[in-house]
């Protein structure tokens, strides 16, 4: 919509032609299980960080038989824009995904539309943070969403110093620790129950039925930083590492300073003991996600669907979790008086987190695994890729066809899966809280470039400076200046900043007016209400006998109790006619 240049909308790569897509060995297309977690910082995971203390045996095992992308980025480091871009393969400015209260247009194709057109049953369980319309191509939603689907969380750039009541604050850190129940646990347990039940149902269908694409979207490890004691206790004897890099607040870049102030984190003292609790709870929440991944994979295996199901694991965005010193530097005497952790405070000066909403690595880099060992040899890919690439990749994986007349920012990852090279460029856009103008990012090769009309630009070489400490935008080195100048020119050609800014403000004005009106009188929620069809569940007189027998037992058996192939009639009624 407002990007002046777009990346290729095809699966073609920058350096080599797209390999031809192999025909599926069987006439039936493979199933797809897409597992999406919320706010997973890729640099913290063991599959990317050999020193990580986070226990993720199931994700590790999945990575061992996957194409593992070690430099995958979100399209926007905020929930709703990141997800709108992920499902559509388009940058936020193309679909008006400005913040956590921006609606996605009903006319915008998603990967659910594309796969459904190819004959797939497209099902969503869990969070997707859609605003307004709640299906967007999914044939069925098994659960509601955890967050509101209305305009209540709209941003106001015209009052940058006003802190809205729903912004993050220090409570997530100060109150971090174990729990018995939480909103997040209630939600994800429902998501897992419905997802597992769906997979068992899919296993009992006739083999001629449509393949499925099940998206399981968990809300963990998103803050608040609390997790059931079972997962908290897994880290009882683990030394919880503190943030690697700490920068005093007065030395932070303008965007980081605005975020700290917007979230009531400016000039606040937080005890190191609370910081350790927050990180421990986050680690436990990732282990909870890992167990959920393991359960889903176990169901596929025990039901004989492991070999004909493509499995994808990723996240919407990351979590800073205190990295880059985005924690207020509390006086050492105060920290020492608040905890008994010997030796920690001598080595760290620790303030408060700003969670995400940043293009730094912990916030913007996400895990991305694609597993289908029957077709692709497991490998590691270090090239820069994006969650924008998921839609065209899914279409290629099922031998589908993109509509080339429609805009797409993502590039298919099929070349990488097939052992070829592909695009190495990632674009990102952020227009949510904490900024007052569009904040854009370009990632290519070793370089990460960020630009915002109201803030100084940044340029980092992540090969020589993986912690992003040296801003080469101010370098006097001719080679650095040449790279910087090229990125400036590219950004100016790609983004019409004044027009994007105007559109953001227009959208904010309209949504705030509508929200003020909708809060008056009778409130009609837009949140999705899952359909419960008890009249056709379990054993009912109106359900055909053959269908009842398909549901009755898995694996199916003949009259003598011998197992039969998946998808055949089951139970005694199915056996009498033999």
Short mmCIF file of C-alpha atoms in Angstrom, two decimals, residues 59-456:
data_model
loop_
_atom_site.label_atom_id
_atom_site.label_comp_id
_atom_site.label_asym_id
_atom_site.label_seq_id
_atom_site.Cartn_x
_atom_site.Cartn_y
_atom_site.Cartn_z
CA UNK A 59 12.02 -28.45 20.24
CA UNK A 60 15.62 -29.67 20.09
CA UNK A 61 14.46 -33.03 18.71
CA UNK A 62 12.23 -31.31 16.15
CA UNK A 63 15.13 -29.10 15.05
CA UNK A 64 17.27 -32.21 14.50
CA UNK A 65 14.92 -33.28 11.71
CA UNK A 66 14.07 -29.81 10.39
CA UNK A 67 15.43 -27.07 8.23
CA UNK A 68 16.42 -24.68 11.01
CA UNK A 69 16.59 -20.98 10.19
CA UNK A 70 18.97 -19.21 12.56
CA UNK A 71 18.37 -15.68 11.31
CA UNK A 72 14.57 -15.42 11.04
CA UNK A 73 12.84 -12.13 11.87
CA UNK A 74 9.33 -10.95 12.54
CA UNK A 75 7.79 -8.31 10.30
CA UNK A 76 6.91 -6.15 13.31
CA UNK A 77 7.93 -6.61 16.97
CA UNK A 78 4.37 -6.36 18.33
CA UNK A 79 1.66 -9.04 18.52
CA UNK A 80 -1.17 -8.01 16.19
CA UNK A 81 0.95 -6.39 13.42
CA UNK A 82 3.39 -9.31 13.51
CA UNK A 83 0.56 -11.81 13.15
CA UNK A 84 -1.30 -9.87 10.45
CA UNK A 85 1.90 -9.78 8.43
CA UNK A 86 2.68 -13.44 9.10
CA UNK A 87 -0.69 -14.72 7.88
CA UNK A 88 -0.78 -12.43 4.82
CA UNK A 89 2.88 -12.38 3.75
CA UNK A 90 2.66 -8.58 3.58
CA UNK A 91 4.36 -5.82 5.54
CA UNK A 92 2.22 -3.95 8.09
CA UNK A 93 1.95 -0.82 5.94
CA UNK A 94 0.47 -2.89 3.10
CA UNK A 95 -2.42 -4.16 5.23
CA UNK A 96 -2.83 -1.28 7.71
CA UNK A 97 -1.53 -3.31 10.66
CA UNK A 98 -0.33 -0.32 12.62
CA UNK A 99 -0.75 -1.49 16.23
CA UNK A 100 -2.57 -3.96 18.50
CA UNK A 101 -5.98 -2.52 17.62
CA UNK A 102 -5.70 -2.44 13.81
CA UNK A 103 -8.21 -4.54 11.85
CA UNK A 104 -7.10 -6.80 9.03
CA UNK A 105 -9.24 -6.33 5.94
CA UNK A 106 -11.61 -9.17 5.08
CA UNK A 107 -10.44 -8.98 1.46
CA UNK A 108 -6.77 -9.64 2.24
CA UNK A 109 -5.77 -13.24 1.40
CA UNK A 110 -4.06 -15.23 4.16
CA UNK A 111 -2.30 -18.57 4.06
CA UNK A 112 -5.60 -20.04 5.28
CA UNK A 113 -7.33 -18.76 2.14
CA UNK A 114 -4.62 -20.13 -0.13
CA UNK A 115 -4.55 -23.55 1.52
CA UNK A 116 -8.33 -23.77 1.70
CA UNK A 117 -8.44 -23.08 -2.04
CA UNK A 118 -6.03 -26.02 -2.47
CA UNK A 119 -8.48 -28.33 -0.69
CA UNK A 120 -7.26 -28.03 2.90
CA UNK A 121 -9.39 -27.90 6.00
CA UNK A 122 -7.92 -24.81 7.70
CA UNK A 123 -8.34 -24.77 11.48
CA UNK A 124 -7.08 -22.36 14.13
CA UNK A 125 -6.72 -23.07 17.84
CA UNK A 126 -5.50 -20.24 20.05
CA UNK A 127 -4.31 -16.70 19.73
CA UNK A 128 -4.12 -14.72 16.50
CA UNK A 129 -5.03 -11.23 17.77
CA UNK A 130 -7.40 -10.48 14.91
CA UNK A 131 -9.33 -7.22 15.32
CA UNK A 132 -12.92 -7.24 14.06
CA UNK A 133 -13.41 -10.17 11.66
CA UNK A 134 -12.13 -13.33 13.37
CA UNK A 135 -11.72 -16.06 10.74
CA UNK A 136 -9.74 -14.65 7.79
CA UNK A 137 -9.88 -17.85 5.77
CA UNK A 138 -9.87 -20.32 8.65
CA UNK A 139 -12.76 -22.70 8.23
CA UNK A 140 -13.01 -23.24 11.96
CA UNK A 141 -11.67 -21.75 15.18
CA UNK A 142 -11.51 -24.22 18.05
CA UNK A 143 -11.13 -21.54 20.74
CA UNK A 144 -11.65 -17.85 21.23
CA UNK A 145 -8.68 -15.47 21.46
CA UNK A 146 -7.01 -14.49 24.72
CA UNK A 147 -6.91 -10.76 23.86
CA UNK A 148 -9.76 -8.43 22.85
CA UNK A 149 -10.69 -8.17 19.18
CA UNK A 150 -11.76 -4.51 19.37
CA UNK A 151 -10.29 -0.99 19.13
CA UNK A 152 -9.57 -0.66 22.85
CA UNK A 153 -5.79 -0.87 22.49
CA UNK A 154 -5.39 1.81 19.81
CA UNK A 155 -2.28 4.00 20.03
CA UNK A 156 -2.26 7.81 20.09
CA UNK A 157 0.86 9.34 18.56
CA UNK A 158 -0.46 12.83 19.24
CA UNK A 159 -0.06 12.33 23.00
CA UNK A 160 3.35 10.63 23.17
CA UNK A 161 3.85 11.33 26.89
CA UNK A 162 0.50 9.93 27.95
CA UNK A 163 0.67 6.43 29.37
CA UNK A 164 -2.41 4.37 28.48
CA UNK A 165 -3.73 2.04 31.15
CA UNK A 166 -3.11 -1.14 29.14
CA UNK A 167 0.61 -0.49 28.54
CA UNK A 168 3.16 -2.83 30.08
CA UNK A 169 4.57 -1.81 33.45
CA UNK A 170 6.90 -3.08 36.18
CA UNK A 171 4.33 -5.40 37.75
CA UNK A 172 5.30 -8.28 35.46
CA UNK A 173 8.79 -8.24 36.98
CA UNK A 174 7.97 -7.35 40.57
CA UNK A 175 5.23 -9.99 40.79
CA UNK A 176 7.08 -12.66 38.80
CA UNK A 177 7.10 -16.19 40.15
CA UNK A 178 5.22 -19.50 40.32
CA UNK A 179 1.45 -19.82 40.27
CA UNK A 180 -1.27 -22.44 40.41
CA UNK A 181 -3.42 -20.87 37.70
CA UNK A 182 -3.22 -17.88 35.35
CA UNK A 183 -5.18 -16.54 32.40
CA UNK A 184 -2.37 -17.80 30.18
CA UNK A 185 -2.51 -21.34 31.61
CA UNK A 186 -6.31 -21.45 31.35
CA UNK A 187 -6.10 -20.39 27.72
CA UNK A 188 -3.25 -22.63 26.57
CA UNK A 189 -4.68 -25.70 28.29
CA UNK A 190 -7.90 -25.18 26.35
CA UNK A 191 -5.90 -24.68 23.16
CA UNK A 192 -3.99 -27.90 23.73
CA UNK A 193 -7.08 -29.93 24.67
CA UNK A 194 -8.96 -28.78 21.56
CA UNK A 195 -5.90 -29.25 19.32
CA UNK A 196 -5.14 -32.77 20.53
CA UNK A 197 -8.79 -33.69 20.21
CA UNK A 198 -8.83 -32.34 16.66
CA UNK A 199 -5.77 -34.42 15.71
CA UNK A 200 -7.31 -37.58 17.12
CA UNK A 201 -10.44 -36.80 15.13
CA UNK A 202 -8.40 -36.28 11.97
CA UNK A 203 -6.72 -39.65 12.49
CA UNK A 204 -10.11 -41.41 12.59
CA UNK A 205 -11.38 -39.94 9.33
CA UNK A 206 -11.62 -41.73 6.03
CA UNK A 207 -8.34 -41.64 4.15
CA UNK A 208 -10.09 -39.86 1.27
CA UNK A 209 -11.02 -36.84 3.40
CA UNK A 210 -9.39 -33.45 2.94
CA UNK A 211 -5.92 -32.85 4.42
CA UNK A 212 -5.76 -30.44 7.31
CA UNK A 213 -3.77 -27.36 8.18
CA UNK A 214 -4.02 -26.97 11.96
CA UNK A 215 -2.51 -23.81 13.44
CA UNK A 216 -1.89 -24.17 17.18
CA UNK A 217 -1.11 -20.73 18.59
CA UNK A 218 -0.05 -20.66 22.25
CA UNK A 219 0.10 -17.50 24.36
CA UNK A 220 3.11 -18.64 26.41
CA UNK A 221 5.79 -17.48 27.15
CA UNK A 222 4.23 -14.00 26.84
CA UNK A 223 4.32 -12.01 30.07
CA UNK A 224 3.16 -11.76 32.86
CA UNK A 225 6.13 -13.76 34.01
CA UNK A 226 4.39 -16.48 35.98
CA UNK A 227 4.18 -20.23 35.40
CA UNK A 228 2.92 -23.32 37.17
CA UNK A 229 5.24 -24.56 39.90
CA UNK A 230 5.94 -27.76 37.93
CA UNK A 231 7.81 -25.65 35.38
CA UNK A 232 9.17 -23.20 37.92
CA UNK A 233 10.76 -26.10 39.82
CA UNK A 234 12.54 -27.36 36.70
CA UNK A 235 14.92 -24.44 37.21
CA UNK A 236 15.35 -24.87 40.96
CA UNK A 237 19.05 -25.70 40.73
CA UNK A 238 19.76 -23.75 37.53
CA UNK A 239 21.79 -20.56 37.61
CA UNK A 240 19.60 -18.01 35.86
CA UNK A 241 21.78 -15.80 33.65
CA UNK A 242 21.24 -12.07 33.81
CA UNK A 243 21.22 -9.79 30.75
CA UNK A 244 24.47 -9.72 28.79
CA UNK A 245 24.48 -6.03 27.92
CA UNK A 246 23.45 -3.11 30.09
CA UNK A 247 23.27 0.51 29.01
CA UNK A 248 22.33 3.38 31.36
CA UNK A 249 18.97 4.91 30.54
CA UNK A 250 20.45 8.32 29.76
CA UNK A 251 22.62 6.67 27.08
CA UNK A 252 19.74 4.81 25.44
CA UNK A 253 18.54 5.68 21.94
CA UNK A 254 15.42 7.92 21.79
CA UNK A 255 13.06 5.07 20.93
CA UNK A 256 14.21 3.02 23.93
CA UNK A 257 13.82 6.04 26.23
CA UNK A 258 10.25 6.62 25.00
CA UNK A 259 9.36 2.98 25.62
CA UNK A 260 10.75 3.09 29.16
CA UNK A 261 8.70 6.19 29.93
CA UNK A 262 5.53 4.93 28.23
CA UNK A 263 5.64 1.77 30.34
CA UNK A 264 6.38 3.61 33.61
CA UNK A 265 9.86 2.12 33.68
CA UNK A 266 11.86 5.32 33.67
CA UNK A 267 13.90 6.00 36.79
CA UNK A 268 12.66 2.93 38.64
CA UNK A 269 14.62 0.67 40.99
CA UNK A 270 14.01 -3.06 40.63
CA UNK A 271 15.70 -5.61 42.92
CA UNK A 272 17.88 -8.14 41.15
CA UNK A 273 15.97 -10.92 42.92
CA UNK A 274 12.84 -9.89 41.00
CA UNK A 275 14.80 -9.83 37.76
CA UNK A 276 15.97 -13.39 38.36
CA UNK A 277 12.40 -14.47 39.16
CA UNK A 278 11.11 -12.91 35.94
CA UNK A 279 13.70 -14.66 33.80
CA UNK A 280 13.22 -17.97 35.62
CA UNK A 281 9.46 -17.81 35.04
CA UNK A 282 10.06 -17.00 31.36
CA UNK A 283 12.38 -19.98 31.03
CA UNK A 284 9.74 -22.16 32.68
CA UNK A 285 7.10 -20.85 30.29
CA UNK A 286 9.28 -21.82 27.32
CA UNK A 287 9.58 -25.32 28.81
CA UNK A 288 5.77 -25.34 29.02
CA UNK A 289 5.64 -24.52 25.29
CA UNK A 290 8.21 -27.26 24.68
CA UNK A 291 6.05 -29.84 26.45
CA UNK A 292 3.10 -28.70 24.34
CA UNK A 293 5.15 -29.18 21.17
CA UNK A 294 6.12 -32.63 22.41
CA UNK A 295 2.50 -33.59 23.06
CA UNK A 296 1.37 -32.56 19.58
CA UNK A 297 4.22 -34.45 17.94
CA UNK A 298 3.47 -37.50 20.08
CA UNK A 299 -0.13 -37.54 18.84
CA UNK A 300 1.04 -37.37 15.23
CA UNK A 301 3.40 -40.27 15.83
CA UNK A 302 1.02 -42.55 17.70
CA UNK A 303 -1.70 -41.98 15.11
CA UNK A 304 0.53 -42.75 12.16
CA UNK A 305 0.39 -39.19 10.81
CA UNK A 306 4.03 -38.28 11.48
CA UNK A 307 5.30 -39.06 8.00
CA UNK A 308 2.56 -37.26 6.06
CA UNK A 309 2.47 -34.08 8.14
CA UNK A 310 4.62 -30.98 7.62
CA UNK A 311 5.48 -29.42 11.00
CA UNK A 312 6.39 -25.75 11.38
CA UNK A 313 7.41 -24.05 14.62
CA UNK A 314 7.85 -20.30 15.03
CA UNK A 315 6.84 -17.25 17.08
CA UNK A 316 5.26 -13.88 16.38
CA UNK A 317 8.18 -11.87 17.85
CA UNK A 318 10.73 -12.01 20.66
CA UNK A 319 11.21 -10.54 24.14
CA UNK A 320 14.02 -8.23 25.27
CA UNK A 321 13.87 -9.70 28.80
CA UNK A 322 16.20 -7.00 30.07
CA UNK A 323 18.81 -7.25 27.33
CA UNK A 324 20.79 -4.19 26.19
CA UNK A 325 20.68 -2.68 29.67
CA UNK A 326 17.02 -1.75 29.33
CA UNK A 327 16.69 -2.06 33.07
CA UNK A 328 17.10 0.87 35.38
CA UNK A 329 20.54 0.87 37.05
CA UNK A 330 19.56 0.44 40.68
CA UNK A 331 22.09 1.42 43.35
CA UNK A 332 24.14 -1.60 44.38
CA UNK A 333 23.37 -1.05 48.07
CA UNK A 334 19.64 -1.20 47.30
CA UNK A 335 19.99 -4.38 45.24
CA UNK A 336 22.12 -6.02 47.91
CA UNK A 337 19.54 -5.26 50.56
CA UNK A 338 16.80 -6.92 48.51
CA UNK A 339 18.35 -10.29 47.72
CA UNK A 340 20.78 -12.93 48.86
CA UNK A 341 22.35 -13.77 45.52
CA UNK A 342 26.03 -13.39 46.24
CA UNK A 343 28.31 -12.01 43.59
CA UNK A 344 25.59 -11.07 41.08
CA UNK A 345 25.34 -7.39 41.85
CA UNK A 346 29.07 -6.77 41.59
CA UNK A 347 28.93 -7.69 37.91
CA UNK A 348 25.59 -6.23 36.80
CA UNK A 349 23.74 -2.96 36.88
CA UNK A 350 20.15 -3.87 36.31
CA UNK A 351 17.12 -1.82 35.34
CA UNK A 352 13.59 -2.68 33.94
CA UNK A 353 12.60 -4.37 30.65
CA UNK A 354 10.81 -2.97 27.70
CA UNK A 355 9.77 -6.44 26.54
CA UNK A 356 9.61 -6.10 22.73
CA UNK A 357 8.70 -3.24 20.34
CA UNK A 358 12.34 -2.95 19.26
CA UNK A 359 14.42 -4.10 16.31
CA UNK A 360 17.23 -5.38 18.52
CA UNK A 361 17.91 -9.10 18.22
CA UNK A 362 16.15 -10.38 21.35
CA UNK A 363 12.93 -8.64 20.34
CA UNK A 364 12.87 -9.18 16.58
CA UNK A 365 14.56 -12.55 15.98
CA UNK A 366 12.28 -15.57 16.16
CA UNK A 367 12.68 -19.34 15.91
CA UNK A 368 11.71 -20.95 12.61
CA UNK A 369 11.75 -24.70 11.99
CA UNK A 370 10.23 -26.50 9.00
CA UNK A 371 10.18 -30.28 9.23
CA UNK A 372 9.25 -32.81 6.58
CA UNK A 373 12.10 -35.34 6.54
CA UNK A 374 10.38 -37.43 3.85
CA UNK A 375 11.07 -34.61 1.37
CA UNK A 376 13.83 -32.44 2.83
CA UNK A 377 17.18 -33.23 4.41
CA UNK A 378 17.58 -31.49 7.80
CA UNK A 379 19.93 -28.55 7.58
CA UNK A 380 20.80 -25.19 9.14
CA UNK A 381 20.24 -21.97 7.20
CA UNK A 382 22.03 -18.81 8.34
CA UNK A 383 20.61 -16.49 5.68
CA UNK A 384 18.19 -13.76 6.75
CA UNK A 385 14.55 -14.77 6.34
CA UNK A 386 11.21 -13.46 7.59
CA UNK A 387 7.90 -14.70 8.95
CA UNK A 388 6.53 -12.96 5.84
CA UNK A 389 7.99 -15.92 3.95
CA UNK A 390 5.69 -18.48 5.59
CA UNK A 391 2.68 -17.90 3.32
CA UNK A 392 4.47 -18.41 -0.04
CA UNK A 393 6.41 -21.32 1.47
CA UNK A 394 3.21 -23.10 2.49
CA UNK A 395 1.76 -22.60 -0.96
CA UNK A 396 4.87 -24.11 -2.55
CA UNK A 397 4.95 -27.01 -0.09
CA UNK A 398 1.49 -28.15 -1.23
CA UNK A 399 2.22 -27.51 -4.92
CA UNK A 400 -0.27 -24.66 -4.93
CA UNK A 401 -0.26 -21.46 -6.92
CA UNK A 402 0.05 -17.87 -5.76
CA UNK A 403 -2.04 -15.21 -7.43
CA UNK A 404 0.72 -13.18 -9.08
CA UNK A 405 -1.61 -10.23 -9.56
CA UNK A 406 -1.69 -9.66 -5.79
CA UNK A 407 1.04 -7.96 -3.80
CA UNK A 408 3.25 -10.10 -1.59
CA UNK A 409 6.35 -9.09 0.39
CA UNK A 410 7.43 -12.57 1.45
CA UNK A 411 9.64 -14.95 -0.53
CA UNK A 412 9.19 -18.70 -0.56
CA UNK A 413 11.72 -20.62 1.52
CA UNK A 414 11.35 -23.64 -0.74
CA UNK A 415 14.74 -22.99 -2.39
CA UNK A 416 16.42 -23.28 1.03
CA UNK A 417 14.47 -26.43 1.85
CA UNK A 418 15.60 -27.95 -1.44
CA UNK A 419 19.28 -27.15 -0.94
CA UNK A 420 19.42 -23.99 -3.04
CA UNK A 421 20.06 -20.38 -2.07
CA UNK A 422 17.35 -17.79 -1.62
CA UNK A 423 16.65 -14.22 -0.64
CA UNK A 424 18.84 -12.79 2.13
CA UNK A 425 16.92 -9.56 2.70
CA UNK A 426 14.36 -8.86 5.42
CA UNK A 427 12.22 -5.74 5.84
CA UNK A 428 10.40 -4.78 9.00
CA UNK A 429 8.03 -2.01 10.10
CA UNK A 430 6.92 -0.74 13.51
CA UNK A 431 4.27 1.90 14.18
CA UNK A 432 2.95 0.95 17.63
CA UNK A 433 3.38 2.37 21.12
CA UNK A 434 6.70 3.89 22.09
CA UNK A 435 7.36 5.47 18.72
CA UNK A 436 5.93 8.67 17.27
CA UNK A 437 6.84 7.99 13.64
CA UNK A 438 7.35 4.89 11.47
CA UNK A 439 10.37 2.87 12.62
CA UNK A 440 11.69 0.68 9.78
CA UNK A 441 14.35 -2.01 9.54
CA UNK A 442 16.40 -3.64 6.77
CA UNK A 443 18.41 -6.79 7.45
CA UNK A 444 20.81 -8.06 4.78
CA UNK A 445 24.01 -10.05 5.04
CA UNK A 446 25.75 -9.01 8.27
CA UNK A 447 23.97 -5.65 8.37
CA UNK A 448 21.00 -4.38 10.31
CA UNK A 449 19.78 -0.89 9.49
CA UNK A 450 16.98 0.95 11.30
CA UNK A 451 15.53 4.32 10.42
CA UNK A 452 12.85 6.59 11.88
CA UNK A 453 12.23 10.22 10.81
CA UNK A 454 12.30 11.44 14.43
CA UNK A 455 15.33 9.43 15.64
CA UNK A 456 18.97 9.02 14.61
#
